[in-house]
Amino acid sequence: MVNLNPPSWRELENKFKDTGLLPGGLWRPKNCNPNVHVAIIIPFRGRDSQLRVFLNNMIPLFQKQNLDYGIFVVDQREGPPFNRAMLMNIGFMESSKLGNYNCFIFHDVDLIAENEFNIYRCAEKPRHMSVLIDKYNYKVLYKDIFGGVTALTREHMQKVNGFSNVYFGWGGEDDDMSKRIRDKNGPGLSSVPGEIGRYKMIKHQHEKSNPINSLRWDLLKSTLNMWKSDGLSSLEGRYSILKLERRPLYTWMYTDVDEKAILWDDAMAKYRKNSWVQYLLTLNHTFITASPSISDGARTIHSIDLFVKSPCIPKCLSFISLCVISICAIILTNL
């Protein structure tokens, strides 16, 4: 049963405090040692109540499936229109620095799975999981759709160079990824059976900060020409992690993106005079570069602390571990 009523944060933390959940929203089963390590990547901006509904419904499902998982909320700073695909690339790169993840579930925060047999693991081919959604009367919208909730391995992501970084605003990025994976050299596309891949969508108003991308159809025509230079390979230096916090139910990555550097890339040269690109380039948004000592220190302490709190580590090491964490914190924040 899906519960679409948003609980308070205190209610959520009390609900899951005795489930073995580690800070940062990491959990692993005690009775087995899974060889699949799942990172749940949520592109996010300004949907607090939806996030509470998501966690309330999905954490029990993840734990019932005995997943070794972590939840990563990639929160885009206010400024340019929402860039969902780029946030998913960032989530992939940053979560990979925090754990040995080999399966990545890219998940819209407003979609709640209805069927516990919809297993949150990767397959031989990239997998579309949110096949039927109540908002669309549980019908497939069109052939080769690949949005909402998708599962890709590390190898899949590397083979197609991740998602595109150029889709600011609503629309197009899912179809771009669908083209990448269905290309003759791509890994292919698979879907869970319709009766399994059923989801409810949390109702919400369309945000002004996520206007429709009027350039999306032109960009999609260039996918197979641009994908090698647009994606994971063009991500470095074009985003920053302003804050990284291990919150009780998830890891929060507060990020900024440099839309001007992305749009001035050579791959976008032929679109520079487009009205949508001109609009984005004239936005009064200053890209913020994070201090390396803050972000790198947070990652190191995150990894050490999760290792220490693992059920596999003897309790006798707790004092030593706390000393190590404290020393690392002092050194890294003063570099």
mmCIF file of C-alpha atoms in Angstrom:
data_model
loop_
_atom_site.group_PDB
_atom_site.id
_atom_site.type_symbol
_atom_site.label_atom_id
_atom_site.label_comp_id
_atom_site.label_asym_id
_atom_site.label_seq_id
_atom_site.Cartn_x
_atom_site.Cartn_y
_atom_site.Cartn_z
ATOM 1 C CA MET A 1 0.000 0.000 0.000
ATOM 2 C CA VAL A 2 1.423 3.367 -1.066
ATOM 3 C CA ASN A 3 1.049 6.169 1.486
ATOM 4 C CA LEU A 4 1.154 9.579 -0.187
ATOM 5 C CA ASN A 5 0.817 11.567 3.049
ATOM 6 C CA PRO A 6 4.164 13.228 3.954
ATOM 7 C CA PRO A 7 5.292 12.445 7.521
ATOM 8 C CA SER A 8 7.515 14.865 9.434
ATOM 9 C CA TRP A 9 11.270 14.357 9.458
ATOM 10 C CA ARG A 10 11.126 13.439 13.134
ATOM 11 C CA GLU A 11 8.495 10.792 12.441
ATOM 12 C CA LEU A 12 10.623 9.348 9.643
ATOM 13 C CA GLU A 13 13.782 9.226 11.732
ATOM 14 C CA ASN A 14 11.935 7.528 14.593
ATOM 15 C CA LYS A 15 10.374 5.032 12.199
ATOM 16 C CA PHE A 16 13.732 3.846 10.841
ATOM 17 C CA LYS A 17 16.060 4.360 13.823
ATOM 18 C CA ASP A 18 16.118 0.666 14.794
ATOM 19 C CA THR A 19 16.423 -0.790 11.292
ATOM 20 C CA GLY A 20 20.224 -0.710 11.133
ATOM 21 C CA LEU A 21 20.249 2.331 8.857
ATOM 22 C CA LEU A 22 23.652 4.045 8.865
ATOM 23 C CA PRO A 23 24.161 7.829 8.623
ATOM 24 C CA GLY A 24 23.924 8.926 5.023
ATOM 25 C CA GLY A 25 21.035 6.554 4.304
ATOM 26 C CA LEU A 26 23.196 3.459 3.889
ATOM 27 C CA TRP A 27 21.924 0.003 4.776
ATOM 28 C CA ARG A 28 23.081 -3.559 4.273
ATOM 29 C CA PRO A 29 21.435 -6.827 5.340
ATOM 30 C CA LYS A 30 22.906 -8.599 8.339
ATOM 31 C CA ASN A 31 22.140 -12.141 7.221
ATOM 32 C CA CYS A 32 23.927 -12.106 3.854
ATOM 33 C CA ASN A 33 26.755 -10.459 1.951
ATOM 34 C CA PRO A 34 25.338 -9.116 -1.330
ATOM 35 C CA ASN A 35 27.651 -8.788 -4.319
ATOM 36 C CA VAL A 36 25.486 -6.015 -5.766
ATOM 37 C CA HIS A 37 25.923 -2.586 -4.199
ATOM 38 C CA VAL A 38 23.169 -0.177 -5.217
ATOM 39 C CA ALA A 39 23.321 3.620 -5.290
ATOM 40 C CA ILE A 40 19.906 5.293 -5.461
ATOM 41 C CA ILE A 41 20.489 8.650 -7.218
ATOM 42 C CA ILE A 42 17.732 11.281 -6.836
ATOM 43 C CA PRO A 43 18.012 14.540 -8.845
ATOM 44 C CA PHE A 44 16.385 17.151 -6.653
ATOM 45 C CA ARG A 45 15.412 20.760 -6.106
ATOM 46 C CA GLY A 46 12.781 22.134 -3.751
ATOM 47 C CA ARG A 47 10.556 19.080 -3.228
ATOM 48 C CA ASP A 48 10.905 18.437 0.489
ATOM 49 C CA SER A 49 7.450 16.919 1.048
ATOM 50 C CA GLN A 50 7.876 14.568 -1.925
ATOM 51 C CA LEU A 51 11.221 13.409 -0.552
ATOM 52 C CA ARG A 52 9.564 12.546 2.759
ATOM 53 C CA VAL A 53 6.878 10.540 0.964
ATOM 54 C CA PHE A 54 9.553 8.786 -1.104
ATOM 55 C CA LEU A 55 11.632 7.770 1.907
ATOM 56 C CA ASN A 56 8.588 6.672 3.900
ATOM 57 C CA ASN A 57 7.516 4.264 1.153
ATOM 58 C CA MET A 58 10.748 3.206 -0.481
ATOM 59 C CA ILE A 59 13.080 2.522 2.461
ATOM 60 C CA PRO A 60 10.903 -0.413 3.622
ATOM 61 C CA LEU A 61 10.880 -1.772 0.060
ATOM 62 C CA PHE A 62 14.674 -1.530 -0.272
ATOM 63 C CA GLN A 63 15.189 -3.284 3.045
ATOM 64 C CA LYS A 64 12.611 -5.977 2.317
ATOM 65 C CA GLN A 65 14.533 -6.734 -0.885
ATOM 66 C CA ASN A 66 17.739 -7.114 1.189
ATOM 67 C CA LEU A 67 19.554 -4.475 -0.839
ATOM 68 C CA ASP A 68 23.007 -3.235 0.055
ATOM 69 C CA TYR A 69 22.196 0.368 -0.821
ATOM 70 C CA GLY A 70 22.783 4.055 -0.277
ATOM 71 C CA ILE A 71 20.449 6.957 -1.067
ATOM 72 C CA PHE A 72 22.028 10.072 -2.603
ATOM 73 C CA VAL A 73 19.979 13.260 -3.054
ATOM 74 C CA VAL A 74 21.714 15.571 -5.562
ATOM 75 C CA ASP A 75 20.275 19.013 -4.861
ATOM 76 C CA GLN A 76 20.824 21.719 -7.507
ATOM 77 C CA ARG A 77 21.413 25.246 -6.225
ATOM 78 C CA GLU A 78 18.922 27.875 -7.333
ATOM 79 C CA GLY A 79 19.941 29.610 -10.526
ATOM 80 C CA PRO A 80 19.680 28.154 -14.025
ATOM 81 C CA PRO A 81 16.776 25.865 -14.937
ATOM 82 C CA PHE A 82 16.847 22.368 -13.477
ATOM 83 C CA ASN A 83 19.300 20.019 -15.189
ATOM 84 C CA ARG A 84 18.093 16.568 -14.210
ATOM 85 C CA ALA A 85 20.477 14.593 -16.431
ATOM 86 C CA MET A 86 23.568 16.461 -15.260
ATOM 87 C CA LEU A 87 22.570 15.902 -11.635
ATOM 88 C CA MET A 88 22.361 12.177 -12.329
ATOM 89 C CA ASN A 89 25.877 12.280 -13.804
ATOM 90 C CA ILE A 90 27.069 14.118 -10.702
ATOM 91 C CA GLY A 91 25.352 11.565 -8.457
ATOM 92 C CA PHE A 92 27.052 8.750 -10.349
ATOM 93 C CA MET A 93 30.508 10.313 -10.049
ATOM 94 C CA GLU A 94 30.225 11.409 -6.421
ATOM 95 C CA SER A 95 28.569 8.269 -5.040
ATOM 96 C CA SER A 96 31.323 6.258 -6.730
ATOM 97 C CA LYS A 97 33.830 8.140 -4.565
ATOM 98 C CA LEU A 98 31.931 7.181 -1.413
ATOM 99 C CA GLY A 99 31.388 3.467 -1.923
ATOM 100 C CA ASN A 100 31.996 0.462 -4.120
ATOM 101 C CA TYR A 101 28.703 0.784 -5.991
ATOM 102 C CA ASN A 102 28.214 -1.282 -9.139
ATOM 103 C CA CYS A 103 24.512 -0.644 -9.809
ATOM 104 C CA PHE A 104 22.964 2.816 -10.099
ATOM 105 C CA ILE A 105 19.211 3.463 -9.906
ATOM 106 C CA PHE A 106 18.311 6.917 -11.210
ATOM 107 C CA HIS A 107 15.036 7.792 -9.538
ATOM 108 C CA ASP A 108 12.601 10.706 -9.818
ATOM 109 C CA VAL A 109 11.555 11.722 -6.325
ATOM 110 C CA ASP A 110 7.851 11.832 -7.236
ATOM 111 C CA LEU A 111 7.568 8.159 -8.267
ATOM 112 C CA ILE A 112 6.640 5.454 -5.746
ATOM 113 C CA ALA A 113 6.820 1.763 -6.656
ATOM 114 C CA GLU A 114 3.604 -0.201 -6.116
ATOM 115 C CA ASN A 115 4.991 -3.718 -6.493
ATOM 116 C CA GLU A 116 7.621 -5.114 -4.116
ATOM 117 C CA PHE A 117 8.628 -7.636 -6.797
ATOM 118 C CA ASN A 118 10.051 -4.765 -8.843
ATOM 119 C CA ILE A 119 13.602 -5.656 -7.816
ATOM 120 C CA TYR A 120 15.966 -2.703 -7.456
ATOM 121 C CA ARG A 121 18.972 -4.278 -9.114
ATOM 122 C CA CYS A 122 20.650 -3.931 -12.468
ATOM 123 C CA ALA A 123 20.339 -6.324 -15.399
ATOM 124 C CA GLU A 124 22.456 -7.313 -18.368
ATOM 125 C CA LYS A 125 21.029 -4.335 -20.263
ATOM 126 C CA PRO A 126 20.009 -0.901 -18.947
ATOM 127 C CA ARG A 127 16.572 -1.376 -17.420
ATOM 128 C CA HIS A 128 13.511 0.854 -17.482
ATOM 129 C CA MET A 129 11.670 0.236 -14.220
ATOM 130 C CA SER A 130 8.791 2.756 -14.114
ATOM 131 C CA VAL A 131 6.943 1.213 -17.054
ATOM 132 C CA LEU A 132 3.344 2.056 -16.054
ATOM 133 C CA ILE A 133 2.399 5.184 -14.071
ATOM 134 C CA ASP A 134 -1.010 5.985 -12.623
ATOM 135 C CA LYS A 135 -0.958 9.570 -13.982
ATOM 136 C CA TYR A 136 -0.941 8.119 -17.495
ATOM 137 C CA ASN A 137 -3.611 5.497 -16.728
ATOM 138 C CA TYR A 138 -0.948 2.792 -16.477
ATOM 139 C CA LYS A 139 -0.228 2.953 -20.203
ATOM 140 C CA VAL A 140 3.139 3.069 -21.956
ATOM 141 C CA LEU A 141 3.495 6.589 -23.357
ATOM 142 C CA TYR A 142 5.626 5.662 -26.360
ATOM 143 C CA LYS A 143 8.084 3.079 -27.628
ATOM 144 C CA ASP A 144 11.618 3.003 -26.167
ATOM 145 C CA ILE A 145 10.764 5.343 -23.303
ATOM 146 C CA PHE A 146 13.545 5.444 -20.706
ATOM 147 C CA GLY A 147 12.619 7.895 -17.966
ATOM 148 C CA GLY A 148 11.375 8.117 -14.401
ATOM 149 C CA VAL A 149 13.224 5.205 -12.795
ATOM 150 C CA THR A 150 16.103 3.525 -14.623
ATOM 151 C CA ALA A 151 18.870 1.091 -13.635
ATOM 152 C CA LEU A 152 22.353 1.056 -15.157
ATOM 153 C CA THR A 153 25.585 -0.611 -14.134
ATOM 154 C CA ARG A 154 28.891 1.224 -13.959
ATOM 155 C CA GLU A 155 29.856 -0.407 -17.257
ATOM 156 C CA HIS A 156 26.645 0.764 -18.924
ATOM 157 C CA MET A 157 27.266 4.355 -17.819
ATOM 158 C CA GLN A 158 30.854 4.337 -18.999
ATOM 159 C CA LYS A 159 29.990 2.769 -22.348
ATOM 160 C CA VAL A 160 27.505 5.528 -23.266
ATOM 161 C CA ASN A 161 29.396 8.368 -21.511
ATOM 162 C CA GLY A 162 26.583 8.794 -18.998
ATOM 163 C CA PHE A 163 23.718 11.227 -19.542
ATOM 164 C CA SER A 164 23.905 14.438 -21.544
ATOM 165 C CA ASN A 165 24.771 17.643 -19.665
ATOM 166 C CA VAL A 166 23.125 20.117 -22.050
ATOM 167 C CA TYR A 167 19.425 19.615 -21.239
ATOM 168 C CA PHE A 168 18.498 22.551 -19.011
ATOM 169 C CA GLY A 169 14.780 22.714 -18.257
ATOM 170 C CA TRP A 170 12.088 20.089 -18.769
ATOM 171 C CA GLY A 171 12.214 17.412 -21.441
ATOM 172 C CA GLY A 172 14.514 15.540 -23.789
ATOM 173 C CA GLU A 173 17.193 14.072 -21.535
ATOM 174 C CA ASP A 174 15.457 10.689 -21.145
ATOM 175 C CA ASP A 175 15.088 10.258 -24.897
ATOM 176 C CA ASP A 176 18.717 11.265 -25.348
ATOM 177 C CA MET A 177 19.799 8.431 -23.023
ATOM 178 C CA SER A 178 17.431 6.034 -24.778
ATOM 179 C CA LYS A 179 19.201 6.814 -28.064
ATOM 180 C CA ARG A 180 22.618 6.300 -26.494
ATOM 181 C CA ILE A 181 21.866 2.868 -25.107
ATOM 182 C CA ARG A 182 19.987 1.711 -28.250
ATOM 183 C CA ASP A 183 22.760 2.775 -30.624
ATOM 184 C CA LYS A 184 24.330 -0.109 -32.569
ATOM 185 C CA ASN A 185 27.331 -0.062 -30.232
ATOM 186 C CA GLY A 186 25.276 0.538 -27.105
ATOM 187 C CA PRO A 187 24.286 -1.957 -24.398
ATOM 188 C CA GLY A 188 20.595 -2.043 -25.405
ATOM 189 C CA LEU A 189 17.375 -1.386 -23.518
ATOM 190 C CA SER A 190 15.256 -3.687 -21.337
ATOM 191 C CA SER A 191 12.121 -3.116 -19.288
ATOM 192 C CA VAL A 192 10.509 -4.875 -16.368
ATOM 193 C CA PRO A 193 7.119 -6.468 -17.112
ATOM 194 C CA GLY A 194 4.279 -3.960 -17.012
ATOM 195 C CA GLU A 195 2.411 -5.593 -14.130
ATOM 196 C CA ILE A 196 5.625 -5.360 -12.068
ATOM 197 C CA GLY A 197 6.732 -1.865 -13.082
ATOM 198 C CA ARG A 198 3.721 0.023 -11.741
ATOM 199 C CA TYR A 199 4.227 3.382 -9.999
ATOM 200 C CA LYS A 200 2.212 6.130 -8.409
ATOM 201 C CA MET A 201 3.210 9.708 -9.130
ATOM 202 C CA ILE A 202 2.969 12.274 -6.340
ATOM 203 C CA LYS A 203 0.837 15.151 -7.591
ATOM 204 C CA HIS A 204 2.557 18.503 -7.885
ATOM 205 C CA GLN A 205 2.489 21.747 -9.828
ATOM 206 C CA HIS A 206 5.033 22.321 -12.595
ATOM 207 C CA GLU A 207 7.812 24.496 -11.164
ATOM 208 C CA LYS A 208 8.735 27.838 -12.707
ATOM 209 C CA SER A 209 12.385 26.903 -12.164
ATOM 210 C CA ASN A 210 11.960 24.004 -14.608
ATOM 211 C CA PRO A 211 10.558 25.567 -17.810
ATOM 212 C CA ILE A 212 10.104 23.499 -20.939
ATOM 213 C CA ASN A 213 13.309 23.186 -22.961
ATOM 214 C CA SER A 214 12.367 24.520 -26.388
ATOM 215 C CA LEU A 215 15.666 23.290 -27.863
ATOM 216 C CA ARG A 216 15.159 19.643 -26.905
ATOM 217 C CA TRP A 217 13.997 18.394 -30.305
ATOM 218 C CA ASP A 218 17.019 19.892 -32.068
ATOM 219 C CA LEU A 219 19.375 18.471 -29.459
ATOM 220 C CA LEU A 220 17.881 15.008 -29.871
ATOM 221 C CA LYS A 221 18.725 15.083 -33.580
ATOM 222 C CA SER A 222 22.386 15.481 -32.604
ATOM 223 C CA THR A 223 22.562 12.833 -29.863
ATOM 224 C CA LEU A 224 24.527 10.269 -31.839
ATOM 225 C CA ASN A 225 26.986 12.946 -33.000
ATOM 226 C CA MET A 226 27.481 14.538 -29.576
ATOM 227 C CA TRP A 227 27.393 11.685 -27.065
ATOM 228 C CA LYS A 228 31.128 10.966 -27.030
ATOM 229 C CA SER A 229 31.938 14.545 -26.023
ATOM 230 C CA ASP A 230 28.814 15.338 -23.971
ATOM 231 C CA GLY A 231 28.401 13.452 -20.696
ATOM 232 C CA LEU A 232 30.722 12.061 -18.038
ATOM 233 C CA SER A 233 33.741 13.061 -20.119
ATOM 234 C CA SER A 234 32.718 16.748 -20.110
ATOM 235 C CA LEU A 235 31.654 16.952 -16.472
ATOM 236 C CA GLU A 236 34.918 17.839 -14.734
ATOM 237 C CA GLY A 237 35.199 21.472 -13.672
ATOM 238 C CA ARG A 238 31.580 22.217 -14.556
ATOM 239 C CA TYR A 239 29.996 21.440 -11.216
ATOM 240 C CA SER A 240 30.901 21.807 -7.580
ATOM 241 C CA ILE A 241 29.774 20.107 -4.390
ATOM 242 C CA LEU A 242 29.042 22.987 -2.035
ATOM 243 C CA LYS A 243 27.938 20.771 0.844
ATOM 244 C CA LEU A 244 28.018 17.040 1.466
ATOM 245 C CA GLU A 245 26.093 15.904 4.535
ATOM 246 C CA ARG A 246 25.405 12.451 5.940
ATOM 247 C CA ARG A 247 21.821 12.986 7.034
ATOM 248 C CA PRO A 248 20.024 10.244 8.985
ATOM 249 C CA LEU A 249 18.089 8.863 5.971
ATOM 250 C CA TYR A 250 20.163 9.931 2.970
ATOM 251 C CA THR A 251 23.357 11.608 1.795
ATOM 252 C CA TRP A 252 22.761 15.209 0.712
ATOM 253 C CA MET A 253 24.893 16.638 -2.084
ATOM 254 C CA TYR A 254 24.273 20.357 -2.542
ATOM 255 C CA THR A 255 25.683 21.212 -5.953
ATOM 256 C CA ASP A 256 26.107 24.087 -8.331
ATOM 257 C CA VAL A 257 26.412 23.744 -12.107
ATOM 258 C CA ASP A 258 28.237 26.039 -14.517
ATOM 259 C CA GLU A 259 25.739 26.458 -17.330
ATOM 260 C CA LYS A 260 27.903 28.956 -19.210
ATOM 261 C CA ALA A 261 30.867 26.561 -19.426
ATOM 262 C CA ILE A 262 28.543 23.817 -20.675
ATOM 263 C CA LEU A 263 26.821 25.957 -23.285
ATOM 264 C CA TRP A 264 30.091 27.458 -24.540
ATOM 265 C CA ASP A 265 31.467 24.007 -25.228
ATOM 266 C CA ASP A 266 32.422 23.401 -28.877
ATOM 267 C CA ALA A 267 29.700 20.734 -29.148
ATOM 268 C CA MET A 268 27.078 23.461 -28.615
ATOM 269 C CA ALA A 269 28.564 25.951 -31.103
ATOM 270 C CA LYS A 270 25.822 25.569 -33.715
ATOM 271 C CA TYR A 271 23.107 26.330 -31.124
ATOM 272 C CA ARG A 272 24.619 29.536 -29.705
ATOM 273 C CA LYS A 273 22.180 31.824 -31.509
ATOM 274 C CA ASN A 274 19.158 29.796 -30.408
ATOM 275 C CA SER A 275 16.788 31.834 -28.217
ATOM 276 C CA TRP A 276 16.791 29.198 -25.455
ATOM 277 C CA VAL A 277 20.587 29.142 -25.283
ATOM 278 C CA GLN A 278 20.707 32.930 -25.365
ATOM 279 C CA TYR A 279 18.255 33.036 -22.478
ATOM 280 C CA LEU A 280 20.408 30.653 -20.426
ATOM 281 C CA LEU A 281 23.604 32.583 -21.167
ATOM 282 C CA THR A 282 22.105 35.863 -20.002
ATOM 283 C CA LEU A 283 20.944 34.540 -16.633
ATOM 284 C CA ASN A 284 22.391 36.424 -13.672
ATOM 285 C CA HIS A 285 23.910 33.320 -12.091
ATOM 286 C CA THR A 286 27.420 33.165 -10.655
ATOM 287 C CA PHE A 287 28.900 29.692 -10.491
ATOM 288 C CA ILE A 288 30.357 28.891 -7.068
ATOM 289 C CA THR A 289 33.464 26.748 -6.814
ATOM 290 C CA ALA A 290 33.617 24.729 -3.592
ATOM 291 C CA SER A 291 36.692 24.652 -1.382
ATOM 292 C CA PRO A 292 38.528 21.347 -2.066
ATOM 293 C CA SER A 293 39.326 20.946 1.637
ATOM 294 C CA ILE A 294 35.645 21.035 2.565
ATOM 295 C CA SER A 295 34.329 18.633 -0.083
ATOM 296 C CA ASP A 296 37.277 16.206 0.000
ATOM 297 C CA GLY A 297 37.320 16.238 3.786
ATOM 298 C CA ALA A 298 33.615 15.445 3.924
ATOM 299 C CA ARG A 299 34.078 12.515 1.532
ATOM 300 C CA THR A 300 36.989 11.084 3.526
ATOM 301 C CA ILE A 301 35.234 11.352 6.868
ATOM 302 C CA HIS A 302 32.076 9.912 5.312
ATOM 303 C CA SER A 303 33.954 6.833 4.081
ATOM 304 C CA ILE A 304 35.891 6.291 7.331
ATOM 305 C CA ASP A 305 32.825 6.722 9.511
ATOM 306 C CA LEU A 306 30.749 4.278 7.459
ATOM 307 C CA PHE A 307 33.583 1.735 7.631
ATOM 308 C CA VAL A 308 33.770 2.144 11.391
ATOM 309 C CA LYS A 309 30.020 1.744 11.848
ATOM 310 C CA SER A 310 29.853 -1.354 9.687
ATOM 311 C CA PRO A 311 28.564 -4.393 11.642
ATOM 312 C CA CYS A 312 31.670 -6.237 10.428
ATOM 313 C CA ILE A 313 34.016 -4.007 12.509
ATOM 314 C CA PRO A 314 34.602 -5.122 16.144
ATOM 315 C CA LYS A 315 33.338 -2.719 18.780
ATOM 316 C CA CYS A 316 36.783 -2.678 20.412
ATOM 317 C CA LEU A 317 37.979 -0.481 17.551
ATOM 318 C CA SER A 318 35.429 2.248 18.234
ATOM 319 C CA PHE A 319 37.750 4.450 20.317
ATOM 320 C CA ILE A 320 40.573 4.210 17.784
ATOM 321 C CA SER A 321 38.171 4.939 14.946
ATOM 322 C CA LEU A 322 36.846 8.072 16.613
ATOM 323 C CA CYS A 323 40.430 9.306 17.028
ATOM 324 C CA VAL A 324 41.153 8.655 13.350
ATOM 325 C CA ILE A 325 38.028 10.528 12.259
ATOM 326 C CA SER A 326 38.840 13.505 14.482
ATOM 327 C CA ILE A 327 42.424 13.739 13.226
ATOM 328 C CA CYS A 328 41.280 13.502 9.590
ATOM 329 C CA ALA A 329 38.724 16.232 10.159
ATOM 330 C CA ILE A 330 41.317 18.581 11.657
ATOM 331 C CA ILE A 331 43.896 17.948 8.918
ATOM 332 C CA LEU A 332 41.534 18.128 5.950
ATOM 333 C CA THR A 333 39.720 21.275 7.045
ATOM 334 C CA ASN A 334 43.031 23.103 7.552
ATOM 335 C CA LEU A 335 44.687 22.187 4.251
#
